[in-house]
PDB file of C-alpha atoms and ligand atoms in Angstrom:
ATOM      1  CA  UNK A   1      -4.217 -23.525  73.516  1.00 64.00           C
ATOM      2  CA  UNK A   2      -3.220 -26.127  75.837  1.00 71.00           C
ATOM      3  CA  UNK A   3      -3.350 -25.752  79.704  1.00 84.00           C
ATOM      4  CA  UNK A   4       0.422 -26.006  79.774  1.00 94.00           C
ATOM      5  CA  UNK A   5       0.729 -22.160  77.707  1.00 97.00           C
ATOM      6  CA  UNK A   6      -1.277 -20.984  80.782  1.00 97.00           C
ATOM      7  CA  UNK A   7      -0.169 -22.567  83.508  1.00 97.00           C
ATOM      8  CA  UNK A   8       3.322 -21.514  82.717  1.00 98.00           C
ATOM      9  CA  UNK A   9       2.206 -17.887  82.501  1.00 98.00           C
ATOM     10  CA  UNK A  10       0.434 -17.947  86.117  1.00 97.00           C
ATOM     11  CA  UNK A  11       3.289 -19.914  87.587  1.00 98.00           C
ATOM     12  CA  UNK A  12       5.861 -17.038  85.883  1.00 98.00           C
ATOM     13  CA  UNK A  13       3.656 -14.164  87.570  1.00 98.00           C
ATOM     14  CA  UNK A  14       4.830 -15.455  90.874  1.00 97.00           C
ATOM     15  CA  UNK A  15       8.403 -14.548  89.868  1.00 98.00           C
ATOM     16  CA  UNK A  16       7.382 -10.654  89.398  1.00 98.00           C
ATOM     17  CA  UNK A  17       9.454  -7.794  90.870  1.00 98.00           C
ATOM     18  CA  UNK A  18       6.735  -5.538  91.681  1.00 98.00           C
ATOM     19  CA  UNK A  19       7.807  -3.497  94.655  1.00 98.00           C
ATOM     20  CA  UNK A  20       6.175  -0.406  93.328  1.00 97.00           C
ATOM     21  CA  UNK A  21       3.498  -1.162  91.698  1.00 96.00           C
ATOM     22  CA  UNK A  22       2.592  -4.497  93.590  1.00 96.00           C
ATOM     23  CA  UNK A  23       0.984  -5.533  89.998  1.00 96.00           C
ATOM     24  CA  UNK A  24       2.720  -8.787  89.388  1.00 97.00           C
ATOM     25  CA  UNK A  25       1.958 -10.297  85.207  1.00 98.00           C
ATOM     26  CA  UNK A  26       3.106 -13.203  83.777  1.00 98.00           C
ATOM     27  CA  UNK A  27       3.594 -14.646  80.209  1.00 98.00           C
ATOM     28  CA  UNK A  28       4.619 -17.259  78.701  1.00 98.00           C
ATOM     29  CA  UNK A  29       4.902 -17.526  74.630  1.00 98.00           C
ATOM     30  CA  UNK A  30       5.249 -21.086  73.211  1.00 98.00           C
ATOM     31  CA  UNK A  31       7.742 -20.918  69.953  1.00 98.00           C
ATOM     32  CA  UNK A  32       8.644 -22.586  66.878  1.00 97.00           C
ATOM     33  CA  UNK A  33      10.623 -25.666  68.220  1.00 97.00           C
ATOM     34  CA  UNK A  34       7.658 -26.229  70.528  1.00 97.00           C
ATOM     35  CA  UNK A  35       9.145 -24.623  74.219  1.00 98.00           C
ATOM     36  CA  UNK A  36       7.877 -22.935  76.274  1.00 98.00           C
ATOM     37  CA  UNK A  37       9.335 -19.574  77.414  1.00 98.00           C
ATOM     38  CA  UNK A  38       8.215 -17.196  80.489  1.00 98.00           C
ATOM     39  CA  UNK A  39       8.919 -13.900  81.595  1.00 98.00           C
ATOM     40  CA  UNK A  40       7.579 -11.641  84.025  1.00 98.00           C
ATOM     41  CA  UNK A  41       7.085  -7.676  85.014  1.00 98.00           C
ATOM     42  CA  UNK A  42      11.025  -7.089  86.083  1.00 98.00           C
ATOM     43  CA  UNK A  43      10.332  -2.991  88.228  1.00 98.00           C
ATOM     44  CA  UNK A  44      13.422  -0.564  89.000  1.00 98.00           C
ATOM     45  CA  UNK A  45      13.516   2.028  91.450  1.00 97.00           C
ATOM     46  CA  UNK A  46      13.905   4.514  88.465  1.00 97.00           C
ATOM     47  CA  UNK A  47      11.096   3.695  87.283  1.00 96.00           C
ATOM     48  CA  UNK A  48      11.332   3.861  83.715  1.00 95.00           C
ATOM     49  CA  UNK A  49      14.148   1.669  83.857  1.00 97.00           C
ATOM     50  CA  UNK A  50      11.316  -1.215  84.774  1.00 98.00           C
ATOM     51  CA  UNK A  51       9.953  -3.205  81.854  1.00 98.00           C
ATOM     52  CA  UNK A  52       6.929  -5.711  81.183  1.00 98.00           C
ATOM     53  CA  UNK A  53       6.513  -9.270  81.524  1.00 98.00           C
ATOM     54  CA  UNK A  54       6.508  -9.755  77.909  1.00 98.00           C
ATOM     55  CA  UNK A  55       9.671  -8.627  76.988  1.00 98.00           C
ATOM     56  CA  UNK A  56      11.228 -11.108  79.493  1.00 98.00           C
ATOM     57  CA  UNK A  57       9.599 -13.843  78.237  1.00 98.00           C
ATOM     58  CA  UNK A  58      11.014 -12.798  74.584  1.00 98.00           C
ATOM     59  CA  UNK A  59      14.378 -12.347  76.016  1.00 98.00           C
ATOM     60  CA  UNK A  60      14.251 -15.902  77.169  1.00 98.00           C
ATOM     61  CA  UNK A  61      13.097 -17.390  74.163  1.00 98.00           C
ATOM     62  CA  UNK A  62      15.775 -15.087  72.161  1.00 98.00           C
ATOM     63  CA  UNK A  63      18.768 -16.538  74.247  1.00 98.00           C
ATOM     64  CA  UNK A  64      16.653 -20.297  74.070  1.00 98.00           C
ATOM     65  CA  UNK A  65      17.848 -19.827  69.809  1.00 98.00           C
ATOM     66  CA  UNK A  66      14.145 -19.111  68.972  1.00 98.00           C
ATOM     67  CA  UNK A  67      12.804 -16.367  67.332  1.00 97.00           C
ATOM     68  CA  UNK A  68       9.197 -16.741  66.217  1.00 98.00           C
ATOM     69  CA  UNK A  69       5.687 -16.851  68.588  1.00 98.00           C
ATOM     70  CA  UNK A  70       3.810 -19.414  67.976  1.00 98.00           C
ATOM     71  CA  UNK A  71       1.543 -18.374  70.780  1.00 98.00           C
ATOM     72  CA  UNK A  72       1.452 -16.380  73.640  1.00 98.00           C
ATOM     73  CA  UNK A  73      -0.791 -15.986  77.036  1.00 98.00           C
ATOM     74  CA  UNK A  74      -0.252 -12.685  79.507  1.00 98.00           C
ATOM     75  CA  UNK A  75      -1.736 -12.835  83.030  1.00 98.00           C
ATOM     76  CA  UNK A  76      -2.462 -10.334  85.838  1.00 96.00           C
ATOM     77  CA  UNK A  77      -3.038 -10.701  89.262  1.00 88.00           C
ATOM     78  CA  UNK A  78      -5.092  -7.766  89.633  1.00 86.00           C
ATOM     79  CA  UNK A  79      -7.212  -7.611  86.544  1.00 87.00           C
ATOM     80  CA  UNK A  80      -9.174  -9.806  84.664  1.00 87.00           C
ATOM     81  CA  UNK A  81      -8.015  -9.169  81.323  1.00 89.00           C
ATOM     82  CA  UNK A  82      -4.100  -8.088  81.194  1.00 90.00           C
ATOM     83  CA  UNK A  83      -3.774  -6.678  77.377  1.00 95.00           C
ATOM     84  CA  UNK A  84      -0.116  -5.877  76.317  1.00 97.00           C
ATOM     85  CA  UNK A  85       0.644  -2.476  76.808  1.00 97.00           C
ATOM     86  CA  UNK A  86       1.487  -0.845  73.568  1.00 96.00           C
ATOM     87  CA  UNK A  87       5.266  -1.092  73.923  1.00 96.00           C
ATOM     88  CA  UNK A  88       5.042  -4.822  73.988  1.00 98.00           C
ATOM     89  CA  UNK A  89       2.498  -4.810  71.244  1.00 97.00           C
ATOM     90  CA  UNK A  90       5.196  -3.589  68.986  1.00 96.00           C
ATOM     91  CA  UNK A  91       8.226  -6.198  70.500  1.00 97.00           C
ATOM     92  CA  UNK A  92       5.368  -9.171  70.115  1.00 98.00           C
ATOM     93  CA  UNK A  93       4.686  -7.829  66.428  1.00 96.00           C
ATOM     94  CA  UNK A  94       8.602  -8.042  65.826  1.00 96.00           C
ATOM     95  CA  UNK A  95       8.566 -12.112  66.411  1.00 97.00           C
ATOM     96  CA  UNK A  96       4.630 -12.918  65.672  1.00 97.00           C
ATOM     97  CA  UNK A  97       2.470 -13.293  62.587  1.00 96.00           C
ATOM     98  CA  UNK A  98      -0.320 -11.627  62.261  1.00 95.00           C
ATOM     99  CA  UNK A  99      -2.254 -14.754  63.053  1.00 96.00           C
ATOM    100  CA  UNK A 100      -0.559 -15.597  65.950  1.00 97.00           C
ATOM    101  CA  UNK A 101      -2.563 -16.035  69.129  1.00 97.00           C
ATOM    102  CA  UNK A 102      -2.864 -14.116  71.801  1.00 97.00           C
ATOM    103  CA  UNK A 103      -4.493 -15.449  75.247  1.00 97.00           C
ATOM    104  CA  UNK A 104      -5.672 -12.797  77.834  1.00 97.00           C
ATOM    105  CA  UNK A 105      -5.880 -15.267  81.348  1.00 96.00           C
ATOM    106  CA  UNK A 106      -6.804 -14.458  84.620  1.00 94.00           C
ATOM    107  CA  UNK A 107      -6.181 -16.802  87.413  1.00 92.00           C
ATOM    108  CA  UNK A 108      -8.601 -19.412  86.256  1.00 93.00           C
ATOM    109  CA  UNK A 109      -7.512 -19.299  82.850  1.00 94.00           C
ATOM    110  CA  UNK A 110      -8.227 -17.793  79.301  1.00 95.00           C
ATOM    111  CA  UNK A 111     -10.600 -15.219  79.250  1.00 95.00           C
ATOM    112  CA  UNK A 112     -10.024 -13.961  75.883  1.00 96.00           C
ATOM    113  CA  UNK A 113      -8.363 -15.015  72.582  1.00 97.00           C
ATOM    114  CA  UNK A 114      -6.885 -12.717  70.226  1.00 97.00           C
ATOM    115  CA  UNK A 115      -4.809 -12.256  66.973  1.00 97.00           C
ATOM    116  CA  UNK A 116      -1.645 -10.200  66.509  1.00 97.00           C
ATOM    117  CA  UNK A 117      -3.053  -8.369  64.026  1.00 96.00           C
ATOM    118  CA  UNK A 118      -6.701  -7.774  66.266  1.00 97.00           C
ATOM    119  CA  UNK A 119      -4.113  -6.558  69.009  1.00 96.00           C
ATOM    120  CA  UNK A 120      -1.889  -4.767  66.417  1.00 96.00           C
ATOM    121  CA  UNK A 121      -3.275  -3.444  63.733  1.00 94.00           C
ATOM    122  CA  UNK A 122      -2.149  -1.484  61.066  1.00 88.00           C
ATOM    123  CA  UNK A 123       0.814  -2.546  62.824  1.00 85.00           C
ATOM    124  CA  UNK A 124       4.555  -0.565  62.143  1.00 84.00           C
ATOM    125  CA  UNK A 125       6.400  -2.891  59.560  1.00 79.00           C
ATOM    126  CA  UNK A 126       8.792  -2.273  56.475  1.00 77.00           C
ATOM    127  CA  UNK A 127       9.238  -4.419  53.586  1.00 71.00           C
ATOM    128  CA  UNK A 128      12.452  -6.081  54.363  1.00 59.00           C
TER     129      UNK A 128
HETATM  130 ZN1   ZN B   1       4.165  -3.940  78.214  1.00 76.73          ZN
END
């Protein structure tokens, strides 16, 4: 992964709305035509209505005309290793491989490197 994939991640965590839970994450997924798109924990006051920082960053790369991860790094101010929650494990599935990579980052960088299908597997999928 280059530093750019993680950078972009910890640079997106600063644009958290985390009144609640004060847990800002970040990611940032790189895609097929080579951008780079971020998204970050977005929290409501009805709290289900909050959602990750994952999903933002797919919403942004959805409405940038892309639709597959090429890679992907998540970041969390408060813990060394942020792994997608299981919701987002599913909505990365949807757009990801099951090689595609997976970087867990702290603050200083990549802690851990994963696959979709070491994140995912057995993962829920139809033949379409
Ligand atoms: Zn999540």
């Amino acid at each position: 992964m280059s530093h750019d994939l993680f950078e972009a991640a910890r640079d997106a965590m600063a644009f958290a709305h985390a009144p609640y839970s004060k847990f800002p994450v970040g990611a940032a997924i790189r895609a097929e035509d080579g951008k780079v798109y971020t998204g970050a924990n977005i929290e409501n006051l009805s709290f289900p209505q909050g959602w990750c920082a994952e999903p933002t960053a797919i919403s942004a790369m959805i409405m940038g005309g892309a639709k597959k991860i090429v890679e992907i790094a998540v970041i969390a101010e408060k813990l060394a290793l942020c792994p997608p929650c299981g919701g987002c494990r599913q909505k990365i599935s949807e757009f990801a491989s099951k090689g595609t990579k997976i970087y867990l980052c702290d603050e200083t960088g990549v802690k851990k490197t994963m696959t979709m299908d070491e994140l995912l597997p057995f993962s829920f999928e139809t033949e379409l």
